[in-house]
């Protein structure tokens, strides 16, 4: 994908403490940002809000697990870049980082057998909802980069 001209990108950034009760604020901010782009309908906006919520929740949980680490109280940064053809959400944490390839094998999100497994839905849901997903190691944590076009991806869960 070719990077858009920075002059064609609107950026909304939210810096939040690593507290679960703040995730609803992140969803609201992403919803308001997505509403600025008329090519994204309400259904696609819901995809972005859910992905942002899951990524922020994972970031918060990772940071809370490191309560005694020097950077455990650093904020989480949610960034929403509205480009001419896509919206890129990034969530940066200080949770110590992780290897996405080391996640346990579980049934697909759409498989009824998934109901037998507690937790671990965040990253599979984000993969399902986004057009592109990337995990970038950063000093002391991870940055999750999610790219969304206005049209839902083919693997979308229909209500």
JSON list of C-alpha atoms in Angstrom, two decimals:
[
{"chain": "A", "resi": 1, "resn": "UNK", "atom": "CA", "xyz": [0.00, 0.00, 0.00]},
{"chain": "A", "resi": 2, "resn": "UNK", "atom": "CA", "xyz": [1.33, 3.44, -0.93]},
{"chain": "A", "resi": 3, "resn": "UNK", "atom": "CA", "xyz": [1.53, 5.88, 1.97]},
{"chain": "A", "resi": 4, "resn": "UNK", "atom": "CA", "xyz": [-0.84, 8.83, 1.54]},
{"chain": "A", "resi": 5, "resn": "UNK", "atom": "CA", "xyz": [0.45, 12.37, 1.36]},
{"chain": "A", "resi": 6, "resn": "UNK", "atom": "CA", "xyz": [0.60, 13.57, 5.01]},
{"chain": "A", "resi": 7, "resn": "UNK", "atom": "CA", "xyz": [-1.42, 16.64, 3.98]},
{"chain": "A", "resi": 8, "resn": "UNK", "atom": "CA", "xyz": [-4.32, 14.32, 3.07]},
{"chain": "A", "resi": 9, "resn": "UNK", "atom": "CA", "xyz": [-4.44, 12.67, 6.50]},
{"chain": "A", "resi": 10, "resn": "UNK", "atom": "CA", "xyz": [-6.42, 13.90, 9.50]},
{"chain": "A", "resi": 11, "resn": "UNK", "atom": "CA", "xyz": [-5.11, 12.57, 12.82]},
{"chain": "A", "resi": 12, "resn": "UNK", "atom": "CA", "xyz": [-6.98, 12.09, 16.08]},
{"chain": "A", "resi": 13, "resn": "UNK", "atom": "CA", "xyz": [-4.86, 11.00, 19.04]},
{"chain": "A", "resi": 14, "resn": "UNK", "atom": "CA", "xyz": [-5.99, 9.98, 22.51]},
{"chain": "A", "resi": 15, "resn": "UNK", "atom": "CA", "xyz": [-3.63, 9.38, 25.43]},
{"chain": "A", "resi": 16, "resn": "UNK", "atom": "CA", "xyz": [-5.25, 7.29, 28.16]},
{"chain": "A", "resi": 17, "resn": "UNK", "atom": "CA", "xyz": [-4.20, 5.75, 31.46]},
{"chain": "A", "resi": 18, "resn": "UNK", "atom": "CA", "xyz": [-4.00, 1.95, 31.63]},
{"chain": "A", "resi": 19, "resn": "UNK", "atom": "CA", "xyz": [-7.42, 1.64, 33.27]},
{"chain": "A", "resi": 20, "resn": "UNK", "atom": "CA", "xyz": [-10.20, -0.64, 31.97]},
{"chain": "A", "resi": 21, "resn": "UNK", "atom": "CA", "xyz": [-12.94, 1.92, 32.60]},
{"chain": "A", "resi": 22, "resn": "UNK", "atom": "CA", "xyz": [-11.37, 4.22, 29.98]},
{"chain": "A", "resi": 23, "resn": "UNK", "atom": "CA", "xyz": [-11.91, 1.78, 27.07]},
{"chain": "A", "resi": 24, "resn": "UNK", "atom": "CA", "xyz": [-15.40, 3.17, 26.50]},
{"chain": "A", "resi": 25, "resn": "UNK", "atom": "CA", "xyz": [-13.85, 6.62, 25.91]},
{"chain": "A", "resi": 26, "resn": "UNK", "atom": "CA", "xyz": [-11.54, 5.11, 23.28]},
{"chain": "A", "resi": 27, "resn": "UNK", "atom": "CA", "xyz": [-14.57, 3.61, 21.49]},
{"chain": "A", "resi": 28, "resn": "UNK", "atom": "CA", "xyz": [-16.34, 6.98, 21.51]},
{"chain": "A", "resi": 29, "resn": "UNK", "atom": "CA", "xyz": [-13.31, 8.80, 20.11]},
{"chain": "A", "resi": 30, "resn": "UNK", "atom": "CA", "xyz": [-12.83, 6.24, 17.33]},
{"chain": "A", "resi": 31, "resn": "UNK", "atom": "CA", "xyz": [-16.54, 6.44, 16.48]},
{"chain": "A", "resi": 32, "resn": "UNK", "atom": "CA", "xyz": [-16.38, 10.23, 16.26]},
{"chain": "A", "resi": 33, "resn": "UNK", "atom": "CA", "xyz": [-13.23, 10.10, 14.12]},
{"chain": "A", "resi": 34, "resn": "UNK", "atom": "CA", "xyz": [-14.70, 7.53, 11.73]},
{"chain": "A", "resi": 35, "resn": "UNK", "atom": "CA", "xyz": [-17.84, 9.66, 11.40]},
{"chain": "A", "resi": 36, "resn": "UNK", "atom": "CA", "xyz": [-15.64, 12.31, 9.76]},
{"chain": "A", "resi": 37, "resn": "UNK", "atom": "CA", "xyz": [-15.26, 9.99, 6.74]},
{"chain": "A", "resi": 38, "resn": "UNK", "atom": "CA", "xyz": [-18.54, 9.61, 4.81]},
{"chain": "A", "resi": 39, "resn": "UNK", "atom": "CA", "xyz": [-17.28, 6.49, 2.99]},
{"chain": "A", "resi": 40, "resn": "UNK", "atom": "CA", "xyz": [-17.44, 4.49, 6.23]},
{"chain": "A", "resi": 41, "resn": "UNK", "atom": "CA", "xyz": [-20.99, 3.42, 7.08]},
{"chain": "A", "resi": 42, "resn": "UNK", "atom": "CA", "xyz": [-22.28, 2.70, 10.59]},
{"chain": "A", "resi": 43, "resn": "UNK", "atom": "CA", "xyz": [-21.61, -1.02, 10.27]},
{"chain": "A", "resi": 44, "resn": "UNK", "atom": "CA", "xyz": [-17.97, -0.45, 9.32]},
{"chain": "A", "resi": 45, "resn": "UNK", "atom": "CA", "xyz": [-17.67, 2.15, 12.08]},
{"chain": "A", "resi": 46, "resn": "UNK", "atom": "CA", "xyz": [-18.80, -0.56, 14.53]},
{"chain": "A", "resi": 47, "resn": "UNK", "atom": "CA", "xyz": [-15.96, -2.78, 13.24]},
{"chain": "A", "resi": 48, "resn": "UNK", "atom": "CA", "xyz": [-13.40, -0.06, 13.98]},
{"chain": "A", "resi": 49, "resn": "UNK", "atom": "CA", "xyz": [-14.84, 0.67, 17.43]},
{"chain": "A", "resi": 50, "resn": "UNK", "atom": "CA", "xyz": [-14.73, -3.03, 18.33]},
{"chain": "A", "resi": 51, "resn": "UNK", "atom": "CA", "xyz": [-11.17, -3.45, 17.05]},
{"chain": "A", "resi": 52, "resn": "UNK", "atom": "CA", "xyz": [-10.03, -0.35, 18.96]},
{"chain": "A", "resi": 53, "resn": "UNK", "atom": "CA", "xyz": [-11.75, -1.61, 22.10]},
{"chain": "A", "resi": 54, "resn": "UNK", "atom": "CA", "xyz": [-10.08, -5.02, 21.85]},
{"chain": "A", "resi": 55, "resn": "UNK", "atom": "CA", "xyz": [-6.64, -3.54, 21.14]},
{"chain": "A", "resi": 56, "resn": "UNK", "atom": "CA", "xyz": [-6.94, -1.07, 24.03]},
{"chain": "A", "resi": 57, "resn": "UNK", "atom": "CA", "xyz": [-8.16, -3.81, 26.38]},
{"chain": "A", "resi": 58, "resn": "UNK", "atom": "CA", "xyz": [-5.19, -6.01, 25.44]},
{"chain": "A", "resi": 59, "resn": "UNK", "atom": "CA", "xyz": [-2.81, -3.07, 25.96]},
{"chain": "A", "resi": 60, "resn": "UNK", "atom": "CA", "xyz": [-4.30, -2.29, 29.37]},
{"chain": "A", "resi": 61, "resn": "UNK", "atom": "CA", "xyz": [-4.17, -5.93, 30.48]},
{"chain": "A", "resi": 62, "resn": "UNK", "atom": "CA", "xyz": [-0.53, -6.21, 29.37]},
{"chain": "A", "resi": 63, "resn": "UNK", "atom": "CA", "xyz": [0.40, -3.10, 31.28]},
{"chain": "A", "resi": 64, "resn": "UNK", "atom": "CA", "xyz": [-1.54, -4.05, 34.40]},
{"chain": "A", "resi": 65, "resn": "UNK", "atom": "CA", "xyz": [0.33, -7.36, 34.42]},
{"chain": "A", "resi": 66, "resn": "UNK", "atom": "CA", "xyz": [3.56, -5.33, 34.75]},
{"chain": "A", "resi": 67, "resn": "UNK", "atom": "CA", "xyz": [2.47, -3.24, 37.74]},
{"chain": "A", "resi": 68, "resn": "UNK", "atom": "CA", "xyz": [5.95, -3.32, 39.31]},
{"chain": "A", "resi": 69, "resn": "UNK", "atom": "CA", "xyz": [7.79, -2.41, 36.10]},
{"chain": "A", "resi": 70, "resn": "UNK", "atom": "CA", "xyz": [9.18, 1.12, 35.80]},
{"chain": "A", "resi": 71, "resn": "UNK", "atom": "CA", "xyz": [7.04, 1.92, 32.77]},
{"chain": "A", "resi": 72, "resn": "UNK", "atom": "CA", "xyz": [3.81, 0.23, 33.91]},
{"chain": "A", "resi": 73, "resn": "UNK", "atom": "CA", "xyz": [2.14, 3.56, 34.67]},
{"chain": "A", "resi": 74, "resn": "UNK", "atom": "CA", "xyz": [2.91, 5.11, 31.29]},
{"chain": "A", "resi": 75, "resn": "UNK", "atom": "CA", "xyz": [-0.12, 5.99, 29.17]},
{"chain": "A", "resi": 76, "resn": "UNK", "atom": "CA", "xyz": [-1.52, 4.05, 26.24]},
{"chain": "A", "resi": 77, "resn": "UNK", "atom": "CA", "xyz": [-1.69, 5.99, 22.98]},
{"chain": "A", "resi": 78, "resn": "UNK", "atom": "CA", "xyz": [-4.56, 5.46, 20.54]},
{"chain": "A", "resi": 79, "resn": "UNK", "atom": "CA", "xyz": [-4.06, 7.12, 17.17]},
{"chain": "A", "resi": 80, "resn": "UNK", "atom": "CA", "xyz": [-6.59, 7.30, 14.34]},
{"chain": "A", "resi": 81, "resn": "UNK", "atom": "CA", "xyz": [-5.28, 8.42, 10.93]},
{"chain": "A", "resi": 82, "resn": "UNK", "atom": "CA", "xyz": [-8.01, 9.21, 8.43]},
{"chain": "A", "resi": 83, "resn": "UNK", "atom": "CA", "xyz": [-6.49, 8.93, 4.96]},
{"chain": "A", "resi": 84, "resn": "UNK", "atom": "CA", "xyz": [-8.08, 9.28, 1.55]},
{"chain": "A", "resi": 85, "resn": "UNK", "atom": "CA", "xyz": [-8.63, 5.52, 1.11]},
{"chain": "A", "resi": 86, "resn": "UNK", "atom": "CA", "xyz": [-8.33, 3.98, 4.56]},
{"chain": "A", "resi": 87, "resn": "UNK", "atom": "CA", "xyz": [-8.30, 4.56, 8.29]},
{"chain": "A", "resi": 88, "resn": "UNK", "atom": "CA", "xyz": [-5.29, 3.37, 10.28]},
{"chain": "A", "resi": 89, "resn": "UNK", "atom": "CA", "xyz": [-5.71, 2.76, 14.01]},
{"chain": "A", "resi": 90, "resn": "UNK", "atom": "CA", "xyz": [-2.64, 2.31, 16.18]},
{"chain": "A", "resi": 91, "resn": "UNK", "atom": "CA", "xyz": [-2.51, 1.39, 19.85]},
{"chain": "A", "resi": 92, "resn": "UNK", "atom": "CA", "xyz": [0.84, 1.71, 21.62]},
{"chain": "A", "resi": 93, "resn": "UNK", "atom": "CA", "xyz": [1.43, 0.22, 25.05]},
{"chain": "A", "resi": 94, "resn": "UNK", "atom": "CA", "xyz": [4.26, -0.33, 27.53]},
{"chain": "A", "resi": 95, "resn": "UNK", "atom": "CA", "xyz": [3.22, -3.87, 28.44]},
{"chain": "A", "resi": 96, "resn": "UNK", "atom": "CA", "xyz": [6.60, -5.47, 27.83]},
{"chain": "A", "resi": 97, "resn": "UNK", "atom": "CA", "xyz": [5.87, -6.69, 24.31]},
{"chain": "A", "resi": 98, "resn": "UNK", "atom": "CA", "xyz": [4.81, -10.09, 23.07]},
{"chain": "A", "resi": 99, "resn": "UNK", "atom": "CA", "xyz": [5.19, -12.45, 20.14]},
{"chain": "A", "resi": 100, "resn": "UNK", "atom": "CA", "xyz": [1.88, -12.72, 18.25]},
{"chain": "A", "resi": 101, "resn": "UNK", "atom": "CA", "xyz": [3.02, -16.05, 16.78]},
{"chain": "A", "resi": 102, "resn": "UNK", "atom": "CA", "xyz": [3.19, -17.53, 20.29]},
{"chain": "A", "resi": 103, "resn": "UNK", "atom": "CA", "xyz": [-0.55, -17.22, 20.91]},
{"chain": "A", "resi": 104, "resn": "UNK", "atom": "CA", "xyz": [-2.22, -20.54, 21.76]},
{"chain": "A", "resi": 105, "resn": "UNK", "atom": "CA", "xyz": [-4.04, -22.35, 18.96]},
{"chain": "A", "resi": 106, "resn": "UNK", "atom": "CA", "xyz": [-7.77, -22.03, 19.33]},
{"chain": "A", "resi": 107, "resn": "UNK", "atom": "CA", "xyz": [-10.73, -22.62, 17.01]},
{"chain": "A", "resi": 108, "resn": "UNK", "atom": "CA", "xyz": [-11.61, -19.80, 14.62]},
{"chain": "A", "resi": 109, "resn": "UNK", "atom": "CA", "xyz": [-13.82, -17.03, 16.00]},
{"chain": "A", "resi": 110, "resn": "UNK", "atom": "CA", "xyz": [-16.72, -18.26, 13.82]},
{"chain": "A", "resi": 111, "resn": "UNK", "atom": "CA", "xyz": [-16.35, -21.93, 14.90]},
{"chain": "A", "resi": 112, "resn": "UNK", "atom": "CA", "xyz": [-18.97, -23.03, 17.49]},
{"chain": "A", "resi": 113, "resn": "UNK", "atom": "CA", "xyz": [-16.19, -24.95, 19.30]},
{"chain": "A", "resi": 114, "resn": "UNK", "atom": "CA", "xyz": [-14.75, -21.52, 20.18]},
{"chain": "A", "resi": 115, "resn": "UNK", "atom": "CA", "xyz": [-17.40, -21.31, 22.91]},
{"chain": "A", "resi": 116, "resn": "UNK", "atom": "CA", "xyz": [-15.44, -23.96, 24.84]},
{"chain": "A", "resi": 117, "resn": "UNK", "atom": "CA", "xyz": [-12.48, -21.57, 25.24]},
{"chain": "A", "resi": 118, "resn": "UNK", "atom": "CA", "xyz": [-12.50, -18.62, 27.62]},
{"chain": "A", "resi": 119, "resn": "UNK", "atom": "CA", "xyz": [-10.79, -15.39, 26.58]},
{"chain": "A", "resi": 120, "resn": "UNK", "atom": "CA", "xyz": [-8.30, -14.83, 23.82]},
{"chain": "A", "resi": 121, "resn": "UNK", "atom": "CA", "xyz": [-10.77, -13.39, 21.32]},
{"chain": "A", "resi": 122, "resn": "UNK", "atom": "CA", "xyz": [-9.22, -9.94, 20.94]},
{"chain": "A", "resi": 123, "resn": "UNK", "atom": "CA", "xyz": [-6.51, -10.56, 18.37]},
{"chain": "A", "resi": 124, "resn": "UNK", "atom": "CA", "xyz": [-8.56, -13.06, 16.30]},
{"chain": "A", "resi": 125, "resn": "UNK", "atom": "CA", "xyz": [-11.43, -10.53, 16.18]},
{"chain": "A", "resi": 126, "resn": "UNK", "atom": "CA", "xyz": [-9.10, -7.73, 15.13]},
{"chain": "A", "resi": 127, "resn": "UNK", "atom": "CA", "xyz": [-7.64, -9.98, 12.40]},
{"chain": "A", "resi": 128, "resn": "UNK", "atom": "CA", "xyz": [-11.16, -10.73, 11.18]},
{"chain": "A", "resi": 129, "resn": "UNK", "atom": "CA", "xyz": [-12.33, -7.10, 11.14]},
{"chain": "A", "resi": 130, "resn": "UNK", "atom": "CA", "xyz": [-9.26, -5.32, 9.76]},
{"chain": "A", "resi": 131, "resn": "UNK", "atom": "CA", "xyz": [-7.87, -5.33, 6.24]},
{"chain": "A", "resi": 132, "resn": "UNK", "atom": "CA", "xyz": [-4.30, -5.38, 7.54]},
{"chain": "A", "resi": 133, "resn": "UNK", "atom": "CA", "xyz": [-2.86, -6.05, 11.00]},
{"chain": "A", "resi": 134, "resn": "UNK", "atom": "CA", "xyz": [0.71, -5.54, 12.14]},
{"chain": "A", "resi": 135, "resn": "UNK", "atom": "CA", "xyz": [2.44, -5.87, 15.51]},
{"chain": "A", "resi": 136, "resn": "UNK", "atom": "CA", "xyz": [5.51, -3.66, 15.93]},
{"chain": "A", "resi": 137, "resn": "UNK", "atom": "CA", "xyz": [7.83, -4.09, 18.89]},
{"chain": "A", "resi": 138, "resn": "UNK", "atom": "CA", "xyz": [8.55, -0.78, 20.59]},
{"chain": "A", "resi": 139, "resn": "UNK", "atom": "CA", "xyz": [10.78, 0.02, 23.58]},
{"chain": "A", "resi": 140, "resn": "UNK", "atom": "CA", "xyz": [9.03, -1.60, 26.53]},
{"chain": "A", "resi": 141, "resn": "UNK", "atom": "CA", "xyz": [5.92, -2.63, 24.63]},
{"chain": "A", "resi": 142, "resn": "UNK", "atom": "CA", "xyz": [4.05, -3.15, 21.40]},
{"chain": "A", "resi": 143, "resn": "UNK", "atom": "CA", "xyz": [2.32, -1.01, 18.81]},
{"chain": "A", "resi": 144, "resn": "UNK", "atom": "CA", "xyz": [-0.65, -2.63, 17.09]},
{"chain": "A", "resi": 145, "resn": "UNK", "atom": "CA", "xyz": [-1.34, -1.18, 13.63]},
{"chain": "A", "resi": 146, "resn": "UNK", "atom": "CA", "xyz": [-4.78, -1.89, 12.12]},
{"chain": "A", "resi": 147, "resn": "UNK", "atom": "CA", "xyz": [-5.78, -0.72, 8.63]},
{"chain": "A", "resi": 148, "resn": "UNK", "atom": "CA", "xyz": [-9.41, -0.50, 7.54]},
{"chain": "A", "resi": 149, "resn": "UNK", "atom": "CA", "xyz": [-10.95, 0.30, 4.18]},
{"chain": "A", "resi": 150, "resn": "UNK", "atom": "CA", "xyz": [-14.58, 1.45, 3.94]},
{"chain": "A", "resi": 151, "resn": "UNK", "atom": "CA", "xyz": [-15.80, -1.97, 2.78]},
{"chain": "A", "resi": 152, "resn": "UNK", "atom": "CA", "xyz": [-15.96, -4.88, 5.24]},
{"chain": "A", "resi": 153, "resn": "UNK", "atom": "CA", "xyz": [-13.47, -7.69, 4.68]},
{"chain": "A", "resi": 154, "resn": "UNK", "atom": "CA", "xyz": [-14.85, -10.98, 3.36]},
{"chain": "A", "resi": 155, "resn": "UNK", "atom": "CA", "xyz": [-14.40, -12.83, 6.66]},
{"chain": "A", "resi": 156, "resn": "UNK", "atom": "CA", "xyz": [-16.74, -10.49, 8.52]},
{"chain": "A", "resi": 157, "resn": "UNK", "atom": "CA", "xyz": [-19.11, -11.90, 11.08]},
{"chain": "A", "resi": 158, "resn": "UNK", "atom": "CA", "xyz": [-22.69, -11.07, 10.12]},
{"chain": "A", "resi": 159, "resn": "UNK", "atom": "CA", "xyz": [-25.13, -10.46, 12.91]}
]
